Structure formats: C-alpha cells, structure tokens
Amino acid sequence: MRALEKTLKSVVENPRYIFRLTVQGIMVGIFAGLMVCLYRFLLYGSEHVLREYLNVINGNLIYTILFFIALAVMGLLVDWLTKWEVDSAGSGIPQVYAEVKGHMEANWAKVLFSKIVSGVLTALGGLSLGPEGPSVQIGGMAGKGIAKLFKGSKTDELRLILVGSAVGITAAFNAPLAGVIFVFEEINHGFDKTLVFIALVSAIVSDFISKVIFGQSTALTFPIHNIPLESYWLLIILGILIGLLGYVYNVGMIRSSDMVANLKIPSWLKFVLVFLVSGVVALTIPEISDGGHFMMDMLDIAMPSLGVLMLLLVLKYLFSMFSFSSGAPGGIFLPILVLGAYIGAVFGSAVVPIFGFEHDLIYKFVVISMAGFFAATVRSPITGVVLIAEMCGSTESLIAMIIVSLIAYVVPTLLGNEPIYESLYDRLLLNKNREFVKKPSKHVLSEYLVPLDCNYINFKIKDVPFPKNAIVVSVIRNGKYIIPTEDFHIKYSDQIHVLTDVNDYPFVKEEIEELFGG
C-alpha cells in the first residue's frame, strides 16, 4: 500500500512532476500556438487570394475556365489527403473527443500536415467552413507530438492533447479563457486541477504568440449600447427564437451529412462537385463564400437592410450545410458565430425601429445572439459567453448574453436535440472503417469529479458498481490526498482517481461517466 501511495503521489502531488508537466505545457503552447497561427495565416491568405482572383475574372471566359479547373484539382487533392489520413476529414473536434476517450489513436504528424494543407485548399475553394474546429485538432495533435517527444505516460499524453486543444481556440480567437473553458465544458467533461493549471499556462503562452503575429486588437469592434432594463423581456423572445433556430441548424446539419454519406458516388467525384458548386457560389454570391469573415466585415462597415440580412442568413445556412456535409476538412465554429450574428442583426433591425431605440443598439443584439446561437447548437453556454466577451474585449453585455444563452440552451434540449458535436462524435464512431485496434499495455490514470446529483453519494466504494477492469486508487477530498479502503464513503465533490489499462480505458471511461452522470 505504501509503495502504491508513493507512486500515486509522484503523479498527483509531486512538485517535480507538476514542474515537468508545466514545462511540457509551455512547449505545447509554443508548438501548437505556432501551428495554429500558421494555419490561421494561410487561411487568411487563401481567402484574400480567392477574393482577388474573383475580381480579376470579371467575366473573362478563359480565367473562369481556369478557375473551375483549379477547383476540380483542389477537390481531387482534398479527396487524396482525406484518404491518406482519414482522421483529417471533417471538423476535427469530434476526432479529438474520440481520441481523449480512447476510441482513436491518430498519427499526429500526418494529421497536422493533412489538416493544414486540406484546410487551405477548402479556403481557396471558398467552402463555407471555419478554421476553429481544425485549429482544435491541430492544437491537440501538436500536444500529442510533444507528449511523444518526452515519452511520458498515456495519462500525460491525454492531458497534453487536451491542453493543445485549448491552444487551438486560444490562437484562433485570441481568447485564452474561452479555450480552457471549452476543453472542460465540451471535450473533457470533467475536472482535473493539474489539467486546469497546465492548460492556462499553455493558453497564455499561445495567446502571446498569437498577439505578436496578428496584433492585440479584439476580433469584434461593434459599438455596444445598453438595452433599457424595461425592455429586457425582448431577450426572452430572442432566446426562444435562437433556441428554435439552433434546433433547425443541428437537425439540418446532421440530416444533410447523413444524406451525403449515403450517396452512392465515389468520394473523389463528391469533392470535385462540391468545389465546383462552391465556385459557382463564389462567382454569383461571393458574400457567403468562405467561413464568414466577409459577412462579419459587412456588418462592421454598414448594417445592411432587413431584407438583405434575411437573405444572407438563409443562404449562408444552406451553403454551410452543403459545405460541411461533404466531409471536407473544416469546421462549423465560425459559421455558427456568423449565423448567430445575422440572427441578432435581423432581430435588432426589426425591433429597434418599432420601439424607437438607437440604431446602434442593433449591434448589441448581434453580439448577444452570437453567444446565444453557440449555446443553442454546441450546447456550451459558458464557453460561448466567455468567448464573445473576449472577442469584444468587454463584459458590458455579459448579463444579457447569459440570459439569452440559457434560454437558447434550454429550448433545443427540451425538444430532445443533441449538441452538434456529440451527434458528430456518435457518427464518427459508427464509421464501419473505424475498428478498435489493441494497443501495447499501458496504465492510464483518469480523474472523475463526483457531482451533486450522483446516485452513489454516501455509498461505500465496494458498493459502487465500478467496472471490473478498473481500480479506484486514490481520492482527493478537501485538498487532502486519501488512499481509500473498501469501506470508504464517497462524498460530493470528491476527485476520484481510477487506474486502468489503455485498452480498457475507452469503455471504463464511458461506464464511470454514466455512473456519475457525466
């Protein structure tokens, strides 16, 4: 027992271990931060090249033909890259989720190369896909690369993947707090004090790198005015509206993805057709091309009319659904925020003249709705509120964002709709080509926080139906480290450490999360 206690303390409490992991976290912040910033820089350049070329075409038949030939070639290249490294397809967030749950073992170097190159190609092709999902995966795989470099335990590797994922959001948005919160709210679904500390260190390092490269200005520079307190009832209506539209968005994205997956056509032909259609969209409705930076800039320059806002909102949703359902590497994070902004712009443009508010109050609804739509679709309200606050560089809209986000979160939940990333994760695991491969035996130490609604509070450990292939080796209660006996009673907020083999880890994790209501 003493030997076991000494071993566990070296992992949980030993200052040298924490220091070593902190150093690794700093290296993840540097490496992942540089990789995500490189990806972000290349995407900006690709979007700029596309816009410039669209201006050059200007009705020239030869240039137009060359444009569509280039699109067909890009579609073939993306098809080859996603076959060469299958884990680089799609958003990237479900893949990271599957990795930390033990259902995947991706080749970090191949994913980095394939994700960055194919992501740049989709941006050049004008597909309505965002950089943030891929940034999370790029950051996570960079974290895995650092873990492999240090040849640490599987536990440390999973931690550094999560740390790198936080870097992905941080470097993409200059939002370190949102990056860390996103990992715990959306990916890890648990609390690990060591992980919190290392993730914050890594996020700050990557945020500094991002600000050096892209500057310190906030992503959103909209004028923010306060909504009169007597008009706060409008936020309830807005929250319900956003919740319903979030439900429509999630259902549409999943059904369109399933429909495309069931098409009996070769994958290369599918990608070529998607890129060609994207080219037609770029030539006819360039406003909705790419992830959505152009549409956000439109709002910043001058608020379009209500009719134009509604048209762009509908077209952007349809084109985003079309682009993502193809399985091309790219995310839905930015398109979600853009759609949320336009929902707020439509709502604001409708109510502002009716109630005689200042015209600039429309921008308040834009900001609030971005957080609300994120909560309605991703179902991570805290991340959405913190993210938009960091993007604005202000907390003035905090209360309004929380009200709308909570309502927008509840509506699709009551309608029985799953969060978008969980739906994508489930479909990822259903992929027939993804079979579980037995790995060399290694121990994984995972941590679970006992929630207030746990059915086993005050139960003895021996009476809790833990998986047979898992051992409860330690508990942290009120900051104190305990080696529990069979008669040890579980209490609310206990941090329970469970040891299992890497091959059993994915199944053990699912069973314990189900026990604790995770």
PDB file of N, CA, C and O in Angstrom, residues 53 56-69 283:
ATOM      1  N   TYR A  53      -8.808  37.002 -56.993  1.00  0.00           N
ATOM      2  CA  TYR A  53      -8.989  36.326 -58.275  1.00  0.00           C
ATOM      3  C   TYR A  53     -10.409  36.517 -58.799  1.00  0.00           C
ATOM      4  O   TYR A  53     -10.612  36.649 -60.020  1.00  0.00           O
ATOM      5  N   VAL A  56     -10.372  39.615 -60.572  1.00  0.00           N
ATOM      6  CA  VAL A  56      -9.625  39.530 -61.834  1.00  0.00           C
ATOM      7  C   VAL A  56     -10.476  38.873 -62.918  1.00  0.00           C
ATOM      8  O   VAL A  56     -10.434  39.272 -64.091  1.00  0.00           O
ATOM      9  N   ILE A  57     -11.254  37.851 -62.534  1.00  0.00           N
ATOM     10  CA  ILE A  57     -12.066  37.134 -63.528  1.00  0.00           C
ATOM     11  C   ILE A  57     -12.975  38.102 -64.283  1.00  0.00           C
ATOM     12  O   ILE A  57     -12.911  38.207 -65.502  1.00  0.00           O
ATOM     13  N   ASN A  58     -13.837  38.795 -63.551  1.00  0.00           N
ATOM     14  CA  ASN A  58     -14.657  39.873 -64.111  1.00  0.00           C
ATOM     15  C   ASN A  58     -15.235  39.540 -65.487  1.00  0.00           C
ATOM     16  O   ASN A  58     -15.147  40.314 -66.439  1.00  0.00           O
ATOM     17  N   GLY A  59     -15.815  38.350 -65.611  1.00  0.00           N
ATOM     18  CA  GLY A  59     -16.456  37.969 -66.872  1.00  0.00           C
ATOM     19  C   GLY A  59     -15.528  37.385 -67.906  1.00  0.00           C
ATOM     20  O   GLY A  59     -15.970  37.021 -69.007  1.00  0.00           O
ATOM     21  N   ASN A  60     -14.241  37.278 -67.629  1.00  0.00           N
ATOM     22  CA  ASN A  60     -13.282  36.719 -68.597  1.00  0.00           C
ATOM     23  C   ASN A  60     -13.467  35.210 -68.684  1.00  0.00           C
ATOM     24  O   ASN A  60     -13.297  34.489 -67.699  1.00  0.00           O
ATOM     25  N   LEU A  61     -13.807  34.719 -69.869  1.00  0.00           N
ATOM     26  CA  LEU A  61     -14.131  33.305 -70.062  1.00  0.00           C
ATOM     27  C   LEU A  61     -12.944  32.400 -69.764  1.00  0.00           C
ATOM     28  O   LEU A  61     -13.082  31.367 -69.097  1.00  0.00           O
ATOM     29  N   ILE A  62     -11.750  32.771 -70.235  1.00  0.00           N
ATOM     30  CA  ILE A  62     -10.566  31.930 -70.035  1.00  0.00           C
ATOM     31  C   ILE A  62     -10.229  31.820 -68.554  1.00  0.00           C
ATOM     32  O   ILE A  62      -9.964  30.734 -68.028  1.00  0.00           O
ATOM     33  N   TYR A  63     -10.261  32.973 -67.867  1.00  0.00           N
ATOM     34  CA  TYR A  63      -9.979  32.968 -66.434  1.00  0.00           C
ATOM     35  C   TYR A  63     -11.023  32.154 -65.661  1.00  0.00           C
ATOM     36  O   TYR A  63     -10.700  31.486 -64.675  1.00  0.00           O
ATOM     37  N   THR A  64     -12.264  32.216 -66.120  1.00  0.00           N
ATOM     38  CA  THR A  64     -13.326  31.450 -65.470  1.00  0.00           C
ATOM     39  C   THR A  64     -13.108  29.951 -65.635  1.00  0.00           C
ATOM     40  O   THR A  64     -13.260  29.174 -64.688  1.00  0.00           O
ATOM     41  N   ILE A  65     -12.738  29.533 -66.853  1.00  0.00           N
ATOM     42  CA  ILE A  65     -12.458  28.115 -67.111  1.00  0.00           C
ATOM     43  C   ILE A  65     -11.291  27.636 -66.257  1.00  0.00           C
ATOM     44  O   ILE A  65     -11.337  26.560 -65.642  1.00  0.00           O
ATOM     45  N   LEU A  66     -10.229  28.450 -66.199  1.00  0.00           N
ATOM     46  CA  LEU A  66      -9.062  28.097 -65.380  1.00  0.00           C
ATOM     47  C   LEU A  66      -9.450  27.979 -63.900  1.00  0.00           C
ATOM     48  O   LEU A  66      -8.938  27.118 -63.176  1.00  0.00           O
ATOM     49  N   PHE A  67     -10.351  28.850 -63.470  1.00  0.00           N
ATOM     50  CA  PHE A  67     -10.820  28.843 -62.084  1.00  0.00           C
ATOM     51  C   PHE A  67     -11.493  27.519 -61.761  1.00  0.00           C
ATOM     52  O   PHE A  67     -11.203  26.888 -60.732  1.00  0.00           O
ATOM     53  N   PHE A  68     -12.376  27.050 -62.634  1.00  0.00           N
ATOM     54  CA  PHE A  68     -13.092  25.801 -62.371  1.00  0.00           C
ATOM     55  C   PHE A  68     -12.191  24.578 -62.532  1.00  0.00           C
ATOM     56  O   PHE A  68     -12.372  23.577 -61.833  1.00  0.00           O
ATOM     57  N   ILE A  69     -11.204  24.656 -63.399  1.00  0.00           N
ATOM     58  CA  ILE A  69     -10.226  23.560 -63.494  1.00  0.00           C
ATOM     59  C   ILE A  69      -9.442  23.457 -62.184  1.00  0.00           C
ATOM     60  O   ILE A  69      -9.218  22.357 -61.659  1.00  0.00           O
ATOM     61  N   LEU A 283     -18.780  33.035 -57.562  1.00  0.00           N
ATOM     62  CA  LEU A 283     -18.954  33.956 -58.690  1.00  0.00           C
ATOM     63  C   LEU A 283     -20.284  34.705 -58.631  1.00  0.00           C
ATOM     64  O   LEU A 283     -20.386  35.839 -59.098  1.00  0.00           O
TER      65      LEU A 283
END
